[in-house]
Tab-separated table of C-alpha atoms in Angstrom:
chain	number	residue	atom	x	y	z
A	761	MET	CA	-7.038	19.369	2.367
A	762	THR	CA	-3.634	18.381	1.003
A	763	LYS	CA	-3.000	15.673	3.600
A	764	ILE	CA	-3.920	12.124	2.628
A	765	LEU	CA	-3.977	8.822	4.473
A	766	LEU	CA	-2.285	5.904	2.732
A	767	ALA	CA	-2.927	2.362	3.923
A	768	ARG	CA	-1.906	-1.173	3.055
A	769	HIS	CA	-4.549	-3.880	2.914
A	770	GLY	CA	-4.517	-6.621	5.547
A	771	ASN	CA	-3.233	-10.188	5.469
A	772	THR	CA	-3.990	-12.529	2.592
A	773	PHE	CA	-2.426	-15.555	4.315
A	774	GLY	CA	-3.583	-17.355	7.434
A	775	PRO	CA	-1.763	-19.643	9.871
A	776	GLY	CA	-0.201	-22.580	8.052
A	777	ASP	CA	-0.620	-21.075	4.565
A	778	LYS	CA	2.296	-21.059	2.154
A	779	VAL	CA	3.382	-17.409	1.972
A	780	VAL	CA	4.245	-16.347	-1.566
A	781	TRP	CA	4.798	-13.112	-3.448
A	782	VAL	CA	1.419	-11.661	-4.321
A	783	GLY	CA	1.251	-9.255	-7.229
A	784	ALA	CA	-1.331	-8.031	-9.707
A	785	ARG	CA	-2.047	-11.535	-11.027
A	786	GLU	CA	-2.392	-13.138	-7.596
A	787	ASP	CA	-5.810	-11.722	-6.731
A	788	LEU	CA	-6.207	-13.161	-3.243
A	789	PRO	CA	-8.953	-12.175	-0.771
A	790	LEU	CA	-8.316	-11.035	2.765
A	791	VAL	CA	-8.179	-13.772	5.372
A	792	GLU	CA	-9.829	-13.388	8.773
A	793	LYS	CA	-6.879	-11.495	10.243
A	794	GLY	CA	-6.741	-9.271	7.160
A	795	GLU	CA	-10.368	-8.285	7.638
A	796	ALA	CA	-9.671	-7.523	11.299
A	797	GLN	CA	-6.744	-5.315	10.275
A	798	ALA	CA	-8.954	-3.341	7.886
A	799	GLU	CA	-11.563	-3.014	10.612
A	800	ALA	CA	-8.887	-1.642	12.960
A	801	LEU	CA	-8.206	1.168	10.491
A	802	GLY	CA	-11.905	1.944	10.216
A	803	GLU	CA	-12.310	1.896	13.989
A	804	ALA	CA	-9.338	4.228	14.465
A	805	LEU	CA	-10.799	6.708	11.993
A	806	ARG	CA	-14.193	6.470	13.674
A	807	ASP	CA	-12.693	6.968	17.133
A	808	ALA	CA	-10.772	9.983	15.835
A	809	ALA	CA	-14.077	11.412	14.515
A	810	LEU	CA	-12.667	11.340	10.975
A	811	THR	CA	-15.181	10.435	8.284
A	812	PRO	CA	-13.438	10.128	4.911
A	813	ALA	CA	-14.596	12.430	2.159
A	814	ARG	CA	-13.199	9.940	-0.357
A	815	ILE	CA	-12.065	6.324	-0.180
A	816	ILE	CA	-9.888	5.279	-3.110
A	817	CYS	CA	-8.458	1.813	-3.640
A	818	GLY	CA	-6.863	-0.505	-6.143
A	819	PRO	CA	-8.960	-2.956	-8.179
A	820	LEU	CA	-7.844	-6.211	-6.515
A	821	LYS	CA	-10.024	-8.136	-4.063
A	822	ARG	CA	-7.792	-7.423	-1.070
A	823	THR	CA	-7.844	-3.649	-1.473
A	824	ARG	CA	-11.524	-3.458	-2.427
A	825	ARG	CA	-12.560	-5.482	0.611
A	826	ALA	CA	-10.420	-3.376	2.937
A	827	ALA	CA	-12.039	-0.248	1.501
A	828	GLU	CA	-15.518	-1.696	2.065
A	829	LEU	CA	-14.773	-2.457	5.706
A	830	VAL	CA	-13.336	1.019	6.342
A	831	ALA	CA	-16.340	2.618	4.650
A	832	GLY	CA	-18.801	0.661	6.763
A	833	LEU	CA	-17.154	1.578	10.054
A	834	THR	CA	-16.663	5.286	9.366
A	835	GLY	CA	-20.100	6.258	8.108
A	836	PHE	CA	-18.703	6.987	4.651
A	837	ALA	CA	-21.620	7.946	2.435
A	838	GLY	CA	-19.956	8.122	-0.972
A	839	GLU	CA	-18.946	5.590	-3.599
A	840	ILE	CA	-15.625	3.824	-3.216
A	841	GLU	CA	-13.392	4.873	-6.117
A	842	ILE	CA	-11.341	2.257	-7.961
A	843	ASP	CA	-8.052	3.663	-9.257
A	844	LEU	CA	-6.170	1.332	-11.605
A	845	ARG	CA	-2.939	3.170	-10.795
A	846	LEU	CA	-3.161	1.581	-7.334
A	847	ARG	CA	-3.089	-1.979	-8.706
A	848	GLU	CA	-0.185	-3.911	-7.223
A	849	ILE	CA	2.929	-4.497	-9.328
A	850	ASP	CA	2.826	-7.559	-11.570
A	851	TYR	CA	5.834	-9.458	-10.251
A	852	GLY	CA	6.054	-11.611	-13.358
A	853	SER	CA	7.990	-14.832	-12.820
A	854	TRP	CA	8.448	-13.929	-9.142
A	855	GLY	CA	4.703	-13.975	-8.492
A	856	GLY	CA	3.331	-16.952	-6.613
A	857	LYS	CA	6.785	-18.007	-5.396
A	858	THR	CA	8.132	-17.977	-1.855
A	859	SER	CA	11.142	-15.819	-1.011
A	860	GLU	CA	13.176	-19.019	-0.702
A	861	GLU	CA	12.161	-20.099	-4.193
A	862	ILE	CA	12.991	-16.654	-5.579
A	863	GLU	CA	16.409	-16.715	-3.919
A	864	ALA	CA	17.132	-20.159	-5.372
A	865	GLU	CA	16.101	-19.114	-8.893
A	866	PHE	CA	17.213	-15.491	-9.096
A	867	GLY	CA	19.805	-15.160	-6.318
A	868	LEU	CA	19.952	-13.574	-2.904
A	869	GLU	CA	21.292	-10.294	-4.286
A	870	ALA	CA	18.247	-9.818	-6.518
A	871	LEU	CA	15.905	-10.575	-3.619
A	872	GLU	CA	17.687	-8.154	-1.301
A	873	GLU	CA	17.647	-5.365	-3.880
A	874	TRP	CA	13.896	-5.120	-3.373
A	875	ASP	CA	13.349	-6.590	0.055
A	876	THR	CA	16.134	-4.698	1.833
A	877	HIS	CA	17.226	-1.811	-0.387
A	878	HIS	CA	13.796	-1.025	-1.935
A	879	ARG	CA	15.224	-1.037	-5.457
A	880	ARG	CA	13.754	-2.881	-8.427
A	881	PRO	CA	16.098	-5.798	-9.259
A	882	LYS	CA	17.912	-5.540	-12.582
A	883	GLY	CA	16.580	-7.786	-15.319
A	884	CYS	CA	13.302	-8.667	-13.561
A	885	ASP	CA	10.200	-9.114	-15.710
A	886	TRP	CA	7.943	-6.959	-13.550
A	887	SER	CA	5.371	-4.562	-14.980
A	888	PRO	CA	4.541	-1.754	-15.411
A	889	ASP	CA	7.993	-0.348	-16.011
A	890	GLU	CA	9.830	1.789	-13.487
A	891	ALA	CA	8.871	5.124	-15.043
A	892	ALA	CA	5.155	4.253	-15.143
A	893	LEU	CA	5.119	3.087	-11.520
A	894	LYS	CA	6.813	6.283	-10.336
A	895	ALA	CA	4.474	8.488	-12.359
A	896	ASN	CA	1.369	6.562	-11.279
A	897	ALA	CA	2.285	6.736	-7.593
A	898	LEU	CA	2.738	10.493	-7.644
A	899	ALA	CA	-0.311	11.153	-9.813
A	900	ALA	CA	-2.593	8.983	-7.672
A	901	MET	CA	-1.504	10.836	-4.526
A	902	ALA	CA	-1.838	14.244	-6.186
A	903	ASP	CA	-5.360	13.422	-7.343
A	904	ALA	CA	-6.336	12.172	-3.875
A	905	ALA	CA	-5.063	15.400	-2.341
A	906	GLN	CA	-7.577	17.371	-4.416
A	907	THR	CA	-10.271	16.526	-1.891
A	908	ASP	CA	-12.412	18.723	0.295
A	909	GLY	CA	-11.807	16.649	3.405
A	910	LEU	CA	-9.817	13.521	4.118
A	911	ALA	CA	-8.956	11.091	1.321
A	912	VAL	CA	-8.122	7.512	2.340
A	913	VAL	CA	-6.057	5.617	-0.232
A	914	ILE	CA	-5.814	1.828	0.157
A	915	THR	CA	-3.230	-0.007	-1.898
A	916	SER	CA	-0.505	-2.650	-1.750
A	917	ASN	CA	3.087	-3.118	-0.655
A	918	GLY	CA	4.830	-2.470	-3.969
A	919	ILE	CA	2.835	0.657	-4.813
A	920	LEU	CA	3.441	2.086	-1.337
A	921	ARG	CA	7.196	1.730	-1.871
A	922	TYR	CA	6.938	3.881	-4.989
A	923	MET	CA	4.817	6.383	-3.083
A	924	HIS	CA	7.494	6.480	-0.384
A	925	ALA	CA	10.140	7.187	-3.037
A	926	ALA	CA	8.041	10.030	-4.457
A	927	LEU	CA	7.819	11.767	-1.079
A	928	GLU	CA	10.396	13.612	0.966
A	929	GLY	CA	11.107	12.903	4.616
A	930	ALA	CA	13.516	11.397	7.097
A	931	ASP	CA	12.100	7.869	7.159
A	932	ASP	CA	14.190	5.757	4.776
A	933	ASN	CA	12.409	2.447	5.419
A	934	ALA	CA	9.810	2.100	2.682
A	935	LYS	CA	8.173	-1.069	3.993
A	936	VAL	CA	4.599	-0.897	5.233
A	937	LYS	CA	3.229	-3.814	7.244
A	938	THR	CA	-0.134	-5.302	6.357
A	939	GLY	CA	-2.882	-3.219	7.935
A	940	TYR	CA	-0.550	-0.309	8.691
A	941	CYS	CA	-0.877	3.229	7.397
A	942	CYS	CA	1.044	6.354	6.402
A	943	GLY	CA	0.369	10.072	6.235
A	944	ALA	CA	1.458	12.376	3.426
A	945	ASP	CA	1.154	16.086	2.726
A	946	ILE	CA	0.928	16.769	-1.012
A	947	THR	CA	1.494	20.119	-2.712
A	948	GLY	CA	1.343	19.961	-6.487
A	949	GLU	CA	4.013	17.543	-7.695
A	950	HIS	CA	5.776	17.437	-4.342
A	951	GLY	CA	4.972	15.724	-1.083
A	952	THR	CA	6.246	15.038	2.414
A	953	ARG	CA	5.908	11.996	4.639
A	954	LEU	CA	4.122	12.937	7.853
A	955	PHE	CA	4.490	9.415	9.273
A	956	TRP	CA	5.196	6.039	7.731
A	957	ASN	CA	4.384	2.421	8.564
A	958	ALA	CA	2.355	3.156	11.690
A	959	ALA	CA	-0.312	1.095	13.379
A	960	PRO	CA	-3.708	2.765	12.902
A	961	GLU	CA	-4.343	4.579	16.174
A	962	ALA	CA	-7.007	7.193	16.754
A	963	ASP	CA	-4.682	9.656	18.518
A	964	LEU	CA	-2.183	9.648	15.646
A	965	LEU	CA	-4.866	10.068	13.005
A	966	LYS	CA	-6.651	12.817	14.917
A	967	GLN	CA	-3.405	14.705	15.520
A	968	THR	CA	-2.397	14.463	11.857
A	969	PHE	CA	-5.668	14.989	10.001
A	970	SER	CA	-8.016	16.979	12.255
């Protein structure tokens, strides 16, 4: 199968929590709602009669826990694979700050470059570099597509934006909400978005991946 399911982990902030930028160094666990969002993905796959052949995730707590919940609900019998290429971007001096704090320190234009235009702000101290992130996103998807059956890839917001950029398709909004998912069709070094930033629903998953 060349089609893969991409998903973003669930919420890492609960009601009343200070919401900050969470990158590779902010290794937060899922909160209660985040666990429920991961369970919703697993339930949708189960209801669509789709048992993953592979579940691949990043190394951080939030993606590993989401993968565990999906595995438990779908009858997945394999080992969850940890792919370091799916680790969230290290947002450097932006990490752990609110959007308001980032705007005050770095300017609204820099914030909007990423938040609105999906472009890495100039002069930011993020890592890895742009070329590595682009290459990692494409390579991780290409490897997942080499699966006899459905591969489910669970990662984070920043990595999904680079995956979006590596794929072709009409949807120009790269954002993926927490707990939402995307479908991609990968052929070699090229790929197409089948859907993007969708709530996990059994009918959509069955139609796309069955």
